[in-house]
């Protein structure tokens, strides 16, 4: 414990760095694979040479992702709880937590699938006008993709479960297999079967179903999932922390979805040709592909910080969180520089020169934002790991309010570039929330640890 407490701030490839990298590299690789679903879909639909098809898929994807993440608070809650139970060696509690999360997630996902399939216009209306030309492409994509809601929910719970027991290689293997399937099916279903954008949705849904069966099998084999407990009636004592923590996380999810849906609606409303929306989908892909490395570190933070708190105490957890923040700063800066250097590859996502030109400045802004994203993502992962869900949610709400105001002003003045400048406002405000948590209000903040030391705790 004393050795962990005395480590320095900046990476130096000591034992702590080796431990973090051992967990982070498979997690980063897993997150690197996942956005390939969107990138592959984007590539093949871009080959259709229709900006409206690209815009429609982008809108439907945003609606599905918003609906999914609005109700998928379970992974955020489950990972730190599983991590603490695993640190204590309590296999029964690990099983209970995972089974209850799957039961609750199953109920939510089945209801949402039915609603998305039956009322696609209602959901798509959050980002598209009723007479939007892209609607004819968005509706079939959303209806087909809705069938993947349940398997995707179980997959996210499975991912958080393996993250909680500090075993990142299993999710990596599963993601690789599912994404290979998606990459093979995309051109077959879009072009050979003649399904167009619906074919891309079917390929993605099939990949999610593959992940579902793979995670279920892996969790049973690892003895962190029990079919008996899965089929038993919900236990309130186990369900209570999931629901109470979920309420706070739900507030954050609502704020996140308001942000992304507002951006999508502002982008779709810039023109009727689909050029701005298509360019935005390319910039988003640049943003997400760069962020995968940072998200990988964030998942490590959410799992290892509670594990260190349980095993070695708050001071050790603080040292680990400081080192993670330093890694975030370094990685964000490197990623931003690399992304700016490889921006010419945006031509691969659309053969239309007007779309390529419109995507340049937003993609540059997306690359620059990675510098602060490193600290934001990891800082928010630490918030989740310390179960500071309310602080995390309030920080996101404040950032969302700032972003909505920025959208009104900057989009009217600068168009698509203004949308991405608003993203910058959003991320800077989230960074401010991370700083407040780490310095003043968090359970392992500088102020809290100083007070506890003064009180002899």
Short mmCIF file of C-alpha atoms in Angstrom, two decimals:
data_model
loop_
_atom_site.label_atom_id
_atom_site.label_comp_id
_atom_site.label_asym_id
_atom_site.label_seq_id
_atom_site.Cartn_x
_atom_site.Cartn_y
_atom_site.Cartn_z
CA UNK A 1 0.00 0.00 0.00
CA UNK A 2 2.76 2.48 0.93
CA UNK A 3 4.49 1.76 -2.37
CA UNK A 4 1.34 2.60 -4.31
CA UNK A 5 0.73 5.76 -2.26
CA UNK A 6 4.24 7.09 -2.98
CA UNK A 7 4.18 6.85 -6.78
CA UNK A 8 4.71 10.00 -8.81
CA UNK A 9 2.23 11.80 -11.03
CA UNK A 10 3.74 11.26 -14.48
CA UNK A 11 4.14 7.89 -16.21
CA UNK A 12 7.60 6.36 -15.79
CA UNK A 13 6.92 2.71 -16.68
CA UNK A 14 7.04 1.61 -13.06
CA UNK A 15 4.96 -1.28 -11.66
CA UNK A 16 1.82 0.86 -11.57
CA UNK A 17 2.18 1.80 -15.24
CA UNK A 18 2.73 -1.84 -16.17
CA UNK A 19 -0.42 -2.80 -14.29
CA UNK A 20 -2.44 -0.04 -15.93
CA UNK A 21 -1.16 -0.91 -19.41
CA UNK A 22 -1.90 -4.60 -18.89
CA UNK A 23 -5.54 -3.64 -18.32
CA UNK A 24 -5.67 -0.72 -20.72
CA UNK A 25 -4.25 -2.27 -23.90
CA UNK A 26 -6.99 -4.93 -24.29
CA UNK A 27 -9.63 -2.35 -23.30
CA UNK A 28 -8.32 0.15 -25.85
CA UNK A 29 -8.21 -2.57 -28.50
CA UNK A 30 -11.81 -3.46 -27.66
CA UNK A 31 -12.94 0.15 -28.02
CA UNK A 32 -10.89 0.41 -31.20
CA UNK A 33 -12.84 -2.48 -32.67
CA UNK A 34 -16.32 -1.27 -31.66
CA UNK A 35 -16.34 1.99 -33.69
CA UNK A 36 -15.41 -0.06 -36.72
CA UNK A 37 -19.07 -1.07 -36.91
CA UNK A 38 -19.96 2.56 -37.56
CA UNK A 39 -16.93 3.12 -39.77
CA UNK A 40 -17.65 0.05 -41.91
CA UNK A 41 -21.34 0.99 -42.24
CA UNK A 42 -20.33 4.53 -43.08
CA UNK A 43 -17.88 3.34 -45.73
CA UNK A 44 -20.27 1.00 -47.53
CA UNK A 45 -23.26 3.31 -47.42
CA UNK A 46 -20.96 6.09 -48.64
CA UNK A 47 -20.22 3.85 -51.64
CA UNK A 48 -23.91 4.18 -52.58
CA UNK A 49 -23.04 7.75 -53.67
CA UNK A 50 -26.17 9.19 -52.07
CA UNK A 51 -25.67 11.88 -49.41
CA UNK A 52 -29.25 11.40 -48.20
CA UNK A 53 -28.61 7.70 -47.51
CA UNK A 54 -25.59 8.67 -45.40
CA UNK A 55 -27.59 11.39 -43.63
CA UNK A 56 -30.50 9.03 -42.99
CA UNK A 57 -28.29 6.33 -41.51
CA UNK A 58 -26.54 8.93 -39.35
CA UNK A 59 -29.85 10.24 -38.01
CA UNK A 60 -31.22 6.75 -37.30
CA UNK A 61 -27.96 5.72 -35.65
CA UNK A 62 -28.11 8.77 -33.39
CA UNK A 63 -31.70 8.00 -32.40
CA UNK A 64 -30.93 4.33 -31.67
CA UNK A 65 -27.79 5.17 -29.70
CA UNK A 66 -29.60 7.86 -27.74
CA UNK A 67 -32.49 5.54 -26.90
CA UNK A 68 -30.06 2.77 -25.96
CA UNK A 69 -27.75 4.82 -23.77
CA UNK A 70 -30.67 6.63 -22.17
CA UNK A 71 -31.67 3.34 -20.53
CA UNK A 72 -28.32 1.57 -20.34
CA UNK A 73 -27.24 3.00 -17.00
CA UNK A 74 -26.63 -0.55 -15.77
CA UNK A 75 -23.02 -0.96 -16.98
CA UNK A 76 -21.96 2.27 -15.27
CA UNK A 77 -23.45 1.06 -11.97
CA UNK A 78 -22.48 -2.60 -12.30
CA UNK A 79 -18.74 -2.29 -13.01
CA UNK A 80 -17.65 -0.59 -9.74
CA UNK A 81 -19.97 -2.78 -7.64
CA UNK A 82 -18.61 -5.94 -9.27
CA UNK A 83 -15.07 -4.61 -8.86
CA UNK A 84 -15.52 -4.16 -5.11
CA UNK A 85 -17.15 -7.59 -4.67
CA UNK A 86 -14.39 -9.19 -6.73
CA UNK A 87 -11.71 -7.45 -4.64
CA UNK A 88 -13.29 -9.08 -1.56
CA UNK A 89 -13.37 -12.47 -3.30
CA UNK A 90 -17.17 -12.68 -3.00
CA UNK A 91 -18.23 -14.74 -6.05
CA UNK A 92 -21.84 -15.03 -4.87
CA UNK A 93 -22.26 -11.25 -4.77
CA UNK A 94 -20.62 -10.91 -8.19
CA UNK A 95 -23.15 -13.39 -9.61
CA UNK A 96 -26.06 -11.64 -7.87
CA UNK A 97 -25.08 -8.22 -9.21
CA UNK A 98 -24.65 -9.41 -12.80
CA UNK A 99 -27.87 -11.47 -12.84
CA UNK A 100 -29.96 -8.63 -11.41
CA UNK A 101 -28.48 -6.21 -13.94
CA UNK A 102 -29.38 -8.56 -16.82
CA UNK A 103 -32.94 -9.07 -15.54
CA UNK A 104 -33.54 -5.34 -15.21
CA UNK A 105 -31.87 -4.63 -18.55
CA UNK A 106 -33.95 -7.28 -20.30
CA UNK A 107 -37.23 -5.68 -19.23
CA UNK A 108 -36.09 -2.23 -20.37
CA UNK A 109 -34.68 -3.41 -23.69
CA UNK A 110 -37.75 -5.44 -24.73
CA UNK A 111 -40.04 -2.46 -24.10
CA UNK A 112 -37.74 -0.12 -26.05
CA UNK A 113 -37.44 -2.51 -29.00
CA UNK A 114 -41.22 -2.65 -29.36
CA UNK A 115 -41.52 1.15 -29.19
CA UNK A 116 -38.78 1.77 -31.77
CA UNK A 117 -40.26 -0.75 -34.19
CA UNK A 118 -43.85 0.46 -33.79
CA UNK A 119 -43.24 4.23 -33.63
CA UNK A 120 -40.08 5.04 -35.64
CA UNK A 121 -41.48 8.39 -36.83
CA UNK A 122 -41.94 9.54 -33.24
CA UNK A 123 -38.31 8.89 -32.36
CA UNK A 124 -36.85 10.10 -35.64
CA UNK A 125 -38.83 13.32 -35.19
CA UNK A 126 -36.31 14.31 -32.52
CA UNK A 127 -33.64 14.82 -35.19
CA UNK A 128 -35.51 15.03 -38.51
CA UNK A 129 -38.37 17.16 -39.75
CA UNK A 130 -41.51 15.28 -40.83
CA UNK A 131 -40.79 16.14 -44.47
CA UNK A 132 -37.01 15.56 -44.32
CA UNK A 133 -35.76 13.78 -47.50
CA UNK A 134 -33.44 11.60 -45.40
CA UNK A 135 -36.42 10.11 -43.53
CA UNK A 136 -37.03 7.41 -46.15
CA UNK A 137 -33.56 6.01 -45.45
CA UNK A 138 -33.64 6.54 -41.67
CA UNK A 139 -36.90 4.70 -40.97
CA UNK A 140 -35.99 1.22 -42.34
CA UNK A 141 -32.56 1.42 -40.71
CA UNK A 142 -34.04 2.22 -37.28
CA UNK A 143 -36.72 -0.49 -37.47
CA UNK A 144 -34.22 -3.22 -38.28
CA UNK A 145 -31.64 -1.98 -35.78
CA UNK A 146 -34.28 -1.95 -33.01
CA UNK A 147 -34.21 -5.77 -32.95
CA UNK A 148 -30.68 -5.59 -31.52
CA UNK A 149 -31.69 -3.62 -28.40
CA UNK A 150 -31.97 -6.69 -26.13
CA UNK A 151 -28.76 -8.48 -27.20
CA UNK A 152 -26.88 -5.17 -27.10
CA UNK A 153 -28.05 -4.54 -23.53
CA UNK A 154 -26.88 -7.96 -22.33
CA UNK A 155 -23.59 -7.39 -24.16
CA UNK A 156 -22.96 -4.12 -22.30
CA UNK A 157 -23.69 -5.78 -18.96
CA UNK A 158 -21.31 -8.59 -19.89
CA UNK A 159 -18.62 -6.11 -20.86
CA UNK A 160 -18.99 -4.27 -17.54
CA UNK A 161 -18.89 -7.58 -15.66
CA UNK A 162 -15.54 -8.60 -17.16
CA UNK A 163 -14.30 -5.06 -16.66
CA UNK A 164 -15.26 -5.30 -12.99
CA UNK A 165 -13.28 -8.51 -12.46
CA UNK A 166 -10.31 -6.89 -14.25
CA UNK A 167 -10.38 -9.33 -17.16
CA UNK A 168 -10.34 -7.27 -20.38
CA UNK A 169 -9.18 -9.92 -22.89
CA UNK A 170 -12.49 -11.81 -23.12
CA UNK A 171 -14.47 -8.74 -24.31
CA UNK A 172 -11.72 -8.09 -26.85
CA UNK A 173 -12.07 -11.54 -28.41
CA UNK A 174 -15.86 -11.27 -28.53
CA UNK A 175 -15.79 -7.80 -30.09
CA UNK A 176 -13.31 -8.95 -32.72
CA UNK A 177 -15.49 -11.89 -33.77
CA UNK A 178 -18.68 -9.79 -33.89
CA UNK A 179 -17.08 -7.01 -35.91
CA UNK A 180 -15.56 -9.40 -38.43
CA UNK A 181 -19.08 -10.75 -38.95
CA UNK A 182 -20.41 -7.21 -39.46
CA UNK A 183 -17.66 -6.36 -41.95
CA UNK A 184 -18.41 -9.49 -44.01
CA UNK A 185 -22.19 -9.02 -43.94
CA UNK A 186 -22.27 -5.29 -44.79
CA UNK A 187 -21.44 -5.41 -48.53
CA UNK A 188 -23.41 -8.64 -48.94
CA UNK A 189 -26.61 -7.24 -47.48
CA UNK A 190 -26.31 -3.63 -48.71
CA UNK A 191 -25.44 -4.43 -52.33
CA UNK A 192 -25.80 -8.13 -53.18
CA UNK A 193 -29.10 -8.54 -51.33
CA UNK A 194 -30.16 -5.06 -52.42
CA UNK A 195 -31.27 -4.01 -48.92
CA UNK A 196 -29.42 -0.68 -48.88
CA UNK A 197 -29.29 1.05 -45.50
CA UNK A 198 -31.55 -1.66 -44.00
CA UNK A 199 -28.83 -4.17 -44.92
CA UNK A 200 -26.30 -2.23 -42.85
CA UNK A 201 -28.70 -2.28 -39.90
CA UNK A 202 -29.25 -6.03 -40.29
CA UNK A 203 -25.49 -6.65 -40.35
CA UNK A 204 -25.03 -4.65 -37.15
CA UNK A 205 -27.96 -6.42 -35.45
CA UNK A 206 -26.48 -9.80 -36.38
CA UNK A 207 -23.14 -8.77 -34.86
CA UNK A 208 -24.91 -7.82 -31.62
CA UNK A 209 -26.65 -11.21 -31.48
CA UNK A 210 -23.29 -12.95 -31.90
CA UNK A 211 -21.91 -10.87 -29.01
CA UNK A 212 -24.92 -11.77 -26.87
CA UNK A 213 -24.38 -15.52 -27.18
CA UNK A 214 -20.62 -15.19 -26.77
CA UNK A 215 -20.87 -13.10 -23.57
CA UNK A 216 -23.49 -15.40 -22.06
CA UNK A 217 -21.30 -18.43 -22.69
CA UNK A 218 -18.17 -16.69 -21.37
CA UNK A 219 -19.86 -15.51 -18.17
CA UNK A 220 -21.21 -19.00 -17.46
CA UNK A 221 -17.77 -20.51 -18.06
CA UNK A 222 -16.11 -17.92 -15.80
CA UNK A 223 -18.72 -18.66 -13.09
CA UNK A 224 -19.85 -15.03 -12.79
CA UNK A 225 -23.30 -15.82 -14.17
CA UNK A 226 -25.77 -18.33 -12.74
CA UNK A 227 -28.77 -19.49 -14.76
CA UNK A 228 -30.58 -20.36 -11.55
CA UNK A 229 -30.21 -16.83 -10.20
CA UNK A 230 -31.01 -15.38 -13.61
CA UNK A 231 -34.37 -17.17 -13.68
CA UNK A 232 -35.25 -16.45 -10.04
CA UNK A 233 -37.35 -13.53 -8.84
CA UNK A 234 -35.50 -10.20 -8.48
CA UNK A 235 -33.91 -9.59 -5.08
CA UNK A 236 -34.68 -6.10 -3.76
CA UNK A 237 -31.47 -5.91 -1.70
CA UNK A 238 -29.45 -6.52 -4.87
CA UNK A 239 -31.71 -4.44 -7.10
CA UNK A 240 -31.74 -1.43 -4.76
CA UNK A 241 -28.18 -0.13 -5.42
CA UNK A 242 -28.71 -0.63 -9.16
CA UNK A 243 -31.94 1.37 -9.12
CA UNK A 244 -30.78 4.14 -6.76
CA UNK A 245 -27.48 4.56 -8.55
CA UNK A 246 -29.38 4.29 -11.81
CA UNK A 247 -31.54 7.30 -10.98
CA UNK A 248 -28.47 9.53 -10.76
CA UNK A 249 -26.88 8.00 -13.85
CA UNK A 250 -30.18 8.35 -15.68
CA UNK A 251 -30.03 12.10 -15.15
CA UNK A 252 -26.63 12.10 -16.84
CA UNK A 253 -27.87 9.91 -19.68
CA UNK A 254 -30.77 12.27 -20.30
CA UNK A 255 -28.35 15.21 -20.43
CA UNK A 256 -26.02 13.35 -22.79
CA UNK A 257 -28.85 12.43 -25.10
CA UNK A 258 -30.26 15.96 -25.11
CA UNK A 259 -26.78 17.10 -26.17
CA UNK A 260 -26.34 14.60 -28.99
CA UNK A 261 -29.90 14.86 -30.25
CA UNK A 262 -29.67 18.66 -30.26
CA UNK A 263 -26.47 18.46 -32.27
CA UNK A 264 -28.03 15.98 -34.69
CA UNK A 265 -31.15 18.14 -35.14
CA UNK A 266 -29.07 21.30 -35.64
CA UNK A 267 -26.94 19.50 -38.23
CA UNK A 268 -29.88 17.97 -40.10
CA UNK A 269 -31.50 21.41 -40.28
CA UNK A 270 -28.53 23.11 -41.94
CA UNK A 271 -29.57 22.06 -45.46
CA UNK A 272 -31.95 19.72 -47.32
CA UNK A 273 -29.28 18.16 -49.53
CA UNK A 274 -27.80 16.02 -46.74
CA UNK A 275 -24.32 17.42 -47.34
CA UNK A 276 -23.92 19.00 -43.88
CA UNK A 277 -25.33 15.91 -42.15
CA UNK A 278 -23.06 13.60 -44.17
CA UNK A 279 -20.03 15.77 -43.35
CA UNK A 280 -21.04 15.75 -39.69
CA UNK A 281 -21.25 11.94 -39.67
CA UNK A 282 -17.65 11.82 -40.97
CA UNK A 283 -16.44 14.28 -38.32
CA UNK A 284 -18.22 12.27 -35.62
CA UNK A 285 -16.43 9.17 -36.83
CA UNK A 286 -13.07 10.98 -36.58
CA UNK A 287 -14.04 12.10 -33.07
CA UNK A 288 -15.07 8.60 -31.98
CA UNK A 289 -12.14 6.74 -33.50
CA UNK A 290 -9.74 9.08 -31.69
CA UNK A 291 -11.66 8.77 -28.43
CA UNK A 292 -11.47 4.99 -28.29
CA UNK A 293 -8.02 5.06 -26.70
CA UNK A 294 -9.26 7.46 -24.06
CA UNK A 295 -12.43 5.48 -23.42
CA UNK A 296 -10.28 2.40 -22.93
CA UNK A 297 -8.37 4.18 -20.17
CA UNK A 298 -11.66 5.48 -18.74
CA UNK A 299 -13.01 1.95 -18.33
CA UNK A 300 -9.79 0.96 -16.57
CA UNK A 301 -10.25 3.92 -14.21
CA UNK A 302 -13.85 2.95 -13.42
CA UNK A 303 -12.73 -0.57 -12.46
CA UNK A 304 -9.28 -0.20 -10.90
CA UNK A 305 -10.00 2.82 -8.66
CA UNK A 306 -12.73 1.05 -6.60
CA UNK A 307 -10.58 -2.07 -6.56
CA UNK A 308 -7.67 -0.09 -5.08
CA UNK A 309 -9.99 1.62 -2.58
CA UNK A 310 -11.25 -1.76 -1.38
CA UNK A 311 -7.81 -3.39 -1.19
CA UNK A 312 -5.42 -0.58 -0.21
CA UNK A 313 -7.45 2.45 0.85
CA UNK A 314 -8.23 5.93 -0.45
CA UNK A 315 -4.67 7.26 -0.63
CA UNK A 316 -3.60 4.43 -2.90
CA UNK A 317 -6.68 5.00 -5.06
CA UNK A 318 -5.81 8.71 -5.28
CA UNK A 319 -2.30 7.91 -6.51
CA UNK A 320 -3.71 5.60 -9.16
CA UNK A 321 -6.26 8.22 -10.28
CA UNK A 322 -3.54 10.90 -10.54
CA UNK A 323 -1.42 8.64 -12.74
CA UNK A 324 -4.44 7.86 -14.92
CA UNK A 325 -5.14 11.58 -15.39
CA UNK A 326 -1.54 12.11 -16.48
CA UNK A 327 -1.89 9.32 -19.01
CA UNK A 328 -5.09 10.95 -20.25
CA UNK A 329 -3.37 14.27 -20.83
CA UNK A 330 -0.50 12.65 -22.74
CA UNK A 331 -2.66 10.33 -24.82
CA UNK A 332 -5.14 13.08 -25.70
CA UNK A 333 -2.37 15.32 -26.98
CA UNK A 334 -0.75 12.56 -29.05
CA UNK A 335 -4.07 11.45 -30.52
CA UNK A 336 -5.03 14.99 -31.48
CA UNK A 337 -1.77 15.46 -33.36
CA UNK A 338 -2.03 12.10 -35.14
CA UNK A 339 -5.63 12.72 -36.22
CA UNK A 340 -4.81 16.08 -37.75
CA UNK A 341 -1.99 14.40 -39.68
CA UNK A 342 -4.23 11.74 -41.21
CA UNK A 343 -7.23 13.94 -42.07
CA UNK A 344 -6.86 13.30 -45.84
CA UNK A 345 -8.39 9.83 -45.30
CA UNK A 346 -11.83 11.45 -44.92
CA UNK A 347 -12.04 11.14 -48.72
CA UNK A 348 -12.56 7.41 -48.25
CA UNK A 349 -15.90 7.97 -46.51
CA UNK A 350 -17.59 9.80 -49.37
CA UNK A 351 -16.83 10.24 -53.07
CA UNK A 352 -18.69 13.60 -53.03
CA UNK A 353 -16.25 16.52 -53.03
CA UNK A 354 -18.73 18.89 -51.37
CA UNK A 355 -19.09 16.46 -48.43
CA UNK A 356 -15.31 16.09 -48.15
CA UNK A 357 -14.84 19.86 -48.08
CA UNK A 358 -17.60 20.41 -45.52
CA UNK A 359 -16.07 17.78 -43.21
CA UNK A 360 -12.55 19.31 -43.07
CA UNK A 361 -12.91 22.02 -40.40
CA UNK A 362 -15.24 19.98 -38.13
CA UNK A 363 -12.76 17.07 -38.31
CA UNK A 364 -9.91 19.41 -37.32
CA UNK A 365 -11.93 20.67 -34.34
CA UNK A 366 -12.73 17.05 -33.40
CA UNK A 367 -9.00 16.26 -33.43
CA UNK A 368 -8.08 19.27 -31.26
CA UNK A 369 -10.78 18.38 -28.73
CA UNK A 370 -9.00 15.07 -28.04
CA UNK A 371 -6.47 17.03 -25.99
CA UNK A 372 -9.02 17.76 -23.27
CA UNK A 373 -11.03 14.60 -23.90
CA UNK A 374 -8.23 12.56 -22.37
CA UNK A 375 -8.69 14.22 -19.00
CA UNK A 376 -12.49 14.42 -19.32
CA UNK A 377 -13.05 10.75 -20.14
CA UNK A 378 -10.68 9.43 -17.50
CA UNK A 379 -11.88 11.93 -14.90
CA UNK A 380 -15.48 10.83 -15.47
CA UNK A 381 -14.35 7.20 -15.29
CA UNK A 382 -12.89 7.96 -11.86
CA UNK A 383 -16.20 9.56 -10.83
CA UNK A 384 -18.02 6.37 -11.82
CA UNK A 385 -15.42 4.23 -10.03
CA UNK A 386 -15.88 6.15 -6.78
CA UNK A 387 -19.67 5.93 -7.28
CA UNK A 388 -19.95 9.72 -7.41
CA UNK A 389 -22.88 9.35 -9.77
CA UNK A 390 -24.78 12.45 -8.68
CA UNK A 391 -21.70 14.68 -9.09
CA UNK A 392 -21.07 13.15 -12.50
CA UNK A 393 -24.68 13.76 -13.52
CA UNK A 394 -24.80 17.37 -12.32
CA UNK A 395 -21.55 18.13 -14.12
CA UNK A 396 -23.01 16.74 -17.35
CA UNK A 397 -26.23 18.73 -16.92
CA UNK A 398 -24.30 21.99 -16.50
CA UNK A 399 -22.19 21.18 -19.58
CA UNK A 400 -25.33 20.39 -21.58
CA UNK A 401 -26.97 23.69 -20.66
CA UNK A 402 -23.82 25.50 -21.78
CA UNK A 403 -23.75 23.54 -25.02
CA UNK A 404 -27.40 24.23 -25.87
CA UNK A 405 -26.83 27.95 -25.48
CA UNK A 406 -23.66 27.76 -27.57
CA UNK A 407 -25.56 25.87 -30.32
CA UNK A 408 -28.11 28.68 -30.64
CA UNK A 409 -25.44 31.32 -31.06
CA UNK A 410 -22.60 29.57 -32.89
CA UNK A 411 -24.60 27.45 -35.34
CA UNK A 412 -26.48 30.48 -36.64
CA UNK A 413 -23.18 32.28 -37.20
CA UNK A 414 -20.80 29.54 -38.35
CA UNK A 415 -23.00 26.64 -39.55
CA UNK A 416 -21.51 23.15 -39.10
CA UNK A 417 -18.31 24.64 -37.71
CA UNK A 418 -20.43 26.36 -35.05
CA UNK A 419 -21.92 22.98 -34.09
CA UNK A 420 -18.44 21.64 -33.43
CA UNK A 421 -17.38 24.74 -31.53
CA UNK A 422 -20.38 24.05 -29.30
CA UNK A 423 -18.94 20.57 -28.72
CA UNK A 424 -15.83 22.36 -27.46
CA UNK A 425 -17.89 24.37 -24.94
CA UNK A 426 -19.50 21.13 -23.78
CA UNK A 427 -16.18 19.36 -23.20
CA UNK A 428 -14.55 22.32 -21.43
CA UNK A 429 -17.46 22.47 -18.96
CA UNK A 430 -17.19 18.72 -18.36
CA UNK A 431 -13.47 19.19 -17.66
CA UNK A 432 -14.37 21.82 -15.07
CA UNK A 433 -16.63 19.25 -13.40
CA UNK A 434 -13.78 16.73 -13.31
CA UNK A 435 -11.47 19.29 -11.66
CA UNK A 436 -14.07 20.15 -9.01
CA UNK A 437 -14.56 16.45 -8.22
CA UNK A 438 -10.85 15.68 -7.97
CA UNK A 439 -9.90 18.76 -6.00
CA UNK A 440 -12.86 19.45 -3.74
CA UNK A 441 -15.90 17.15 -3.51
CA UNK A 442 -14.95 13.56 -4.45
CA UNK A 443 -14.30 10.80 -1.86
CA UNK A 444 -10.63 10.75 -2.89
CA UNK A 445 -10.36 14.49 -3.62
CA UNK A 446 -7.45 16.51 -2.26
CA UNK A 447 -9.71 18.37 0.18
CA UNK A 448 -11.46 15.20 1.44
CA UNK A 449 -8.20 13.33 2.05
CA UNK A 450 -6.72 16.35 3.85
CA UNK A 451 -9.73 16.62 6.13
CA UNK A 452 -9.68 12.91 6.91
CA UNK A 453 -5.97 13.10 7.70
CA UNK A 454 -6.58 16.00 10.07
CA UNK A 455 -9.34 14.00 11.78
CA UNK A 456 -7.07 10.94 12.03
CA UNK A 457 -9.27 8.78 9.78
#
